[in-house]
Coordinates of C-alpha atoms in Angstrom, one line a residue:
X24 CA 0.0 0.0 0.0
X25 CA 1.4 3.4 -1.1
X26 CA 2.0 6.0 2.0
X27 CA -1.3 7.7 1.0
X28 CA -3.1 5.3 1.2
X29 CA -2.0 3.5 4.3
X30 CA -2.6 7.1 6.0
X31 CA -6.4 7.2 4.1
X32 CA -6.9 3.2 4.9
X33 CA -6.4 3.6 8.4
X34 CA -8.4 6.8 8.8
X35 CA -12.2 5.8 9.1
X36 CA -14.5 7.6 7.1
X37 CA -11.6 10.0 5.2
X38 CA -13.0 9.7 2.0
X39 CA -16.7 10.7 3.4
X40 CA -18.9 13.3 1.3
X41 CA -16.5 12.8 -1.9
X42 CA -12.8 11.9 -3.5
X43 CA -10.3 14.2 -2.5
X44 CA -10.2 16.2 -5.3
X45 CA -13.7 17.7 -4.2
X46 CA -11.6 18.7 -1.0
X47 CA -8.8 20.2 -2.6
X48 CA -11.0 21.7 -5.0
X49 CA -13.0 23.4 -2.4
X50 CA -9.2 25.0 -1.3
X51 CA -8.8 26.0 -4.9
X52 CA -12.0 27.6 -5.3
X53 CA -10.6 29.2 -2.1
X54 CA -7.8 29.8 -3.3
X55 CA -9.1 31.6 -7.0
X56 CA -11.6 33.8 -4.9
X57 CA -8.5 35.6 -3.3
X58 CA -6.0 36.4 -6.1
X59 CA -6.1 35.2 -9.7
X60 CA -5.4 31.5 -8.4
X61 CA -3.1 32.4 -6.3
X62 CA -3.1 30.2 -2.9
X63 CA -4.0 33.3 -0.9
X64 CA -3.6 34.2 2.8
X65 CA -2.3 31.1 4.6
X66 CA -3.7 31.5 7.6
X67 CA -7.4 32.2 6.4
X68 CA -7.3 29.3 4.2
X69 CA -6.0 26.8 7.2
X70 CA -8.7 28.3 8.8
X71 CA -11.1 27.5 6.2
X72 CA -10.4 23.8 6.5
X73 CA -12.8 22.8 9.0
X74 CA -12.8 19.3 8.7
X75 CA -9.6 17.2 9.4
X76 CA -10.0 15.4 6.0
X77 CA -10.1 18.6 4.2
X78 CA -6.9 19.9 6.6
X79 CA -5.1 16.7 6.2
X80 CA -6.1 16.7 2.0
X81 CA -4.7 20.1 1.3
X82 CA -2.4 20.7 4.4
X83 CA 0.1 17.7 2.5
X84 CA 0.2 19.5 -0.9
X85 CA 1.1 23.0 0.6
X86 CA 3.8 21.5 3.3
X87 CA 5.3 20.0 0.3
X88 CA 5.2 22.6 -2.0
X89 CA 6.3 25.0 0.4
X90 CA 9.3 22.5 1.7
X91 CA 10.6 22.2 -1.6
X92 CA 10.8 25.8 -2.8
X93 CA 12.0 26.8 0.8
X94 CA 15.9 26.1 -0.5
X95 CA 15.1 27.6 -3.8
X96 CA 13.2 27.3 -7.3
X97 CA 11.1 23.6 -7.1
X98 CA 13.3 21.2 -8.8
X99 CA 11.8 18.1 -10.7
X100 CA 13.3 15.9 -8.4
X101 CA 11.1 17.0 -5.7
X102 CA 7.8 17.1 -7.0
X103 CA 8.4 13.5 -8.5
X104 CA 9.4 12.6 -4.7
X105 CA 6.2 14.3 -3.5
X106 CA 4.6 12.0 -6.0
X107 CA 6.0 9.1 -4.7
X108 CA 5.5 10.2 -0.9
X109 CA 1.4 10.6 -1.1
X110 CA 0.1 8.7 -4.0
X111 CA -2.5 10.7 -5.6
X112 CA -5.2 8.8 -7.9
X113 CA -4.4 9.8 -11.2
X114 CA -8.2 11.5 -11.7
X115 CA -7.2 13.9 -8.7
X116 CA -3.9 14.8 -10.3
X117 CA -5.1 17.7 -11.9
X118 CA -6.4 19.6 -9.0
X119 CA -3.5 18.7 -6.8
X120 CA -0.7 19.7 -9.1
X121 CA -2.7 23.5 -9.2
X122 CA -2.5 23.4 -5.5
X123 CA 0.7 22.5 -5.5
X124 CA 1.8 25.2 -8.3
X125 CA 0.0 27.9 -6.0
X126 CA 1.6 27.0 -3.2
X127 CA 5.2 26.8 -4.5
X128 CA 5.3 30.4 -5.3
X129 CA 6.9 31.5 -2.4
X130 CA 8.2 29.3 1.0
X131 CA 5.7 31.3 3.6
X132 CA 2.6 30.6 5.6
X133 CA 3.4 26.7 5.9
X134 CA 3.2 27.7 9.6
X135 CA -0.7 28.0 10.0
X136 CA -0.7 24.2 8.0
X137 CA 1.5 22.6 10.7
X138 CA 0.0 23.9 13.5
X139 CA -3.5 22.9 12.5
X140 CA -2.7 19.3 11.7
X141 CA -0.7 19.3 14.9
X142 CA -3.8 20.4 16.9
X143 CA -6.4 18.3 14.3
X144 CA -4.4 15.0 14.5
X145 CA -3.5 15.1 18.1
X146 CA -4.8 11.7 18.6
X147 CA -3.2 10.9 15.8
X148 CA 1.1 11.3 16.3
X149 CA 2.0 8.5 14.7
X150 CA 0.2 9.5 11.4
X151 CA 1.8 13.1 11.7
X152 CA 5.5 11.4 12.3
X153 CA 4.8 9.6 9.0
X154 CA 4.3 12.6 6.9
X155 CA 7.2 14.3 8.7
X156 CA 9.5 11.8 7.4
X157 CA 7.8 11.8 4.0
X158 CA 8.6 15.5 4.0
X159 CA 11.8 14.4 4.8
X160 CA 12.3 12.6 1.8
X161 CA 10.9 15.3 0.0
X162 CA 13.8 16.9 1.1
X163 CA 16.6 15.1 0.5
X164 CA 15.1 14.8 -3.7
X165 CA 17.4 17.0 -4.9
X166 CA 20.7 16.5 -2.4
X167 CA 21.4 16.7 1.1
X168 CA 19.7 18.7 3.9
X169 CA 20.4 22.4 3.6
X170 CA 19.9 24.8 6.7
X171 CA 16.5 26.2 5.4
X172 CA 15.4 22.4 4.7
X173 CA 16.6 21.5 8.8
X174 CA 14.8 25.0 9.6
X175 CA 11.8 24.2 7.7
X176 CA 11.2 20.7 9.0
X177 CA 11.7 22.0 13.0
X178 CA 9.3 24.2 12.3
X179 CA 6.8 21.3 11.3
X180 CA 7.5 19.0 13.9
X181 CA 6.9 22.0 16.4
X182 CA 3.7 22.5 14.6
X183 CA 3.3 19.0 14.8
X184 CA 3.5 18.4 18.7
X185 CA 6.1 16.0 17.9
X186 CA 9.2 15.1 20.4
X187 CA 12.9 14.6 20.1
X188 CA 12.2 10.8 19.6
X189 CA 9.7 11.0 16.6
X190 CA 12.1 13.9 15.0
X191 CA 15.0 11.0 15.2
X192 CA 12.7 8.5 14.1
X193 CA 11.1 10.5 10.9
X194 CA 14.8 11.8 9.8
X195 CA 16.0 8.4 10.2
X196 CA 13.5 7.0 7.9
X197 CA 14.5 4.7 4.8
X198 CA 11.2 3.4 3.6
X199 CA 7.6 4.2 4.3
X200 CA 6.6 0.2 4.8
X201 CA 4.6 -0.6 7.9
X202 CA 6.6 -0.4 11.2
X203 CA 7.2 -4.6 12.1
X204 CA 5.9 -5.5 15.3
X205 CA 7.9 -4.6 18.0
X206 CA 9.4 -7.7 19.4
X207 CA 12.6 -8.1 22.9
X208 CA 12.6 -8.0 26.1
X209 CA 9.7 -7.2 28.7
X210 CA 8.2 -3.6 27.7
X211 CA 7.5 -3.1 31.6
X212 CA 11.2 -4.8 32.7
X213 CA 12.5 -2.0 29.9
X214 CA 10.9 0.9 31.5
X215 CA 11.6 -0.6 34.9
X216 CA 7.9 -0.8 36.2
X217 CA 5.6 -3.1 37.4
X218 CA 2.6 -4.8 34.6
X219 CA 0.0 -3.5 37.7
X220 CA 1.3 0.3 36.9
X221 CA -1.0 2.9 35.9
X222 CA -1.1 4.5 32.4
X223 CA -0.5 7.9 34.4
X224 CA 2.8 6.0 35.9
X225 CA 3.8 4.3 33.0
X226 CA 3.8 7.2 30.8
X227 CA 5.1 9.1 33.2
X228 CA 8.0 7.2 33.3
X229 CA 8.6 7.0 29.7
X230 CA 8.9 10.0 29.1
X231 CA 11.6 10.3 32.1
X232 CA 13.6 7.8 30.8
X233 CA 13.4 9.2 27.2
X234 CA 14.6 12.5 28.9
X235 CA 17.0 11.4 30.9
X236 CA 18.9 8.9 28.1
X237 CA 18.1 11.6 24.7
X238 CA 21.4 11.7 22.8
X239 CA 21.2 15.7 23.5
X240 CA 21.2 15.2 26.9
X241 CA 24.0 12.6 27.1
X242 CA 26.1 15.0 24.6
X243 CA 25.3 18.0 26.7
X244 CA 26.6 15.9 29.6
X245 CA 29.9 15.5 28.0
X246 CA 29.3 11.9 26.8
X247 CA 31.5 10.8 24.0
X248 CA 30.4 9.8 20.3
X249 CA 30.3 5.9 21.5
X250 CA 28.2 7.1 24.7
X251 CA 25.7 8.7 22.1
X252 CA 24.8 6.1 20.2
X253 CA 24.2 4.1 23.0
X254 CA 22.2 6.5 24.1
X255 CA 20.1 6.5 20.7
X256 CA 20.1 3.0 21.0
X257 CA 18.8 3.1 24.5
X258 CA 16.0 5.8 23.5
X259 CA 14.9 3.3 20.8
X260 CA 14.5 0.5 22.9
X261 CA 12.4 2.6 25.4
X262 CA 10.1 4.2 22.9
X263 CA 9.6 0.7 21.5
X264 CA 8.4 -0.9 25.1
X265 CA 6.1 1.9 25.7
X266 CA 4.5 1.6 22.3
X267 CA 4.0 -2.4 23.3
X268 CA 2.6 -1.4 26.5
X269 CA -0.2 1.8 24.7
X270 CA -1.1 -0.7 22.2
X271 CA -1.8 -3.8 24.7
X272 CA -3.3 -0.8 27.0
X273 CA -5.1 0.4 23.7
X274 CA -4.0 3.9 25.0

């Protein structure tokens, strides 16, 4: 299953009242009423999204565009990456790639996007950590991170509500296949708590030991390169027992 659709598939009802291209087209329709087909204010078009299909539809596209022209003019590579990243159905191309055109016109107002998915798709983190590392791909099209790219994509994850972890995780990405199931040791003998813990304590805790062991903090403790991948390692191993323990909690 493409990355689009694996976000669509596991989202209930996301195709509800229409294809996607009605939802985007709504945006463009937006989007002509405000400037000769130009994308418009940002903010009043994020704003205009009520729905989280309609935020999530259109928010992709103009993170995207906007990502890609933020180191300079759109090169092929990236829009062909973009492709790849979120699989559009060929009969929504059309009003996608206008979307996309509009948006690519300048690098600003991606802002108002990130922080309405962030706060849409609370419940949702794991989805959110997928497109950051699509965007990360996006990215990387055309050569390796520049400083605007790095700026761009902090930016997002902020928006986002993502952590240290997930930032490591999407940046880290190779592939946009299902995670595997977690397998190793005893998620609660990992996180050092008893099975009869609460969810307050066990999160709690988590997000201690994910403090106390980040790579940043080990570095900012003097730790050397060796001590820092441990450290990543350690992180990993921590963030994988507590997402054993919410899915067996159904948190």
């Amino acid at each position: 299953m493409s990355f689009w659709g694996k976000i669509i598939g596991g989202f209930t009802g996301f195709l509800t009242g229409g294809p996607i291209g009605a939802l985007v087209g709504a945006a463009m329709g937006h989007a002509a009423d405000t400037g000769a087909g130009r994308l418009g204010d940002p903010a009043q078009l994020a704003a205009m999204l009520g729905t989280r299909e309609q935020l999530f539809a259109v928010g992709v596209v103009v993170l995207s565009a906007k990502l890609a022209k933020c180191d300079g003019p759109v090169k092929r590579v990236e829009i062909d990456a973009f492709k790849r990243q979120f699989r559009i159905p060929p009969e929504n191309m059309g009003e996608v790639a206008k979307l996309f055109d509009s948006a690519r016109e300048d690098a600003q107002g991606y802002e108002h996007f990130a922080d309405r998915m962030g706060h849409a798709f609370a419940d949702r983190r794991e989805m959110l950590e997928d497109v950051l590392a699509a965007l990360f791909s996006i990215a990387r099209a055309d050569g390796p991170l520049t400083n605007g790219e790095v700026a761009f994509l902090q930016r997002v994850q902020l928006g986002f509500g993502l952590d240290a972890p997930a930032w490591t995780r999407a940046r880290d990405s190779t592939s946009q296949k299902p995670r595997p199931m977690p397998t190793g040791p005893d998620p609660y003998q990992v996180l050092g708590i008893a099975p009869g813990a609460t969810d307050d304590e066990a999160r709690a805790t988590w997000r201690r030991l994910v403090r106390e062991n980040h790579p940043d903090a080990v570095a900012s403790r003097g730790g050397g390169a060796d001590m820092v991948r441990r450290a990543a390692d350690k992180v990993a191993e921590i963030n994988a027992a507590w997402d054993r323990i919410k899915r067996d909690r159904k948190l």
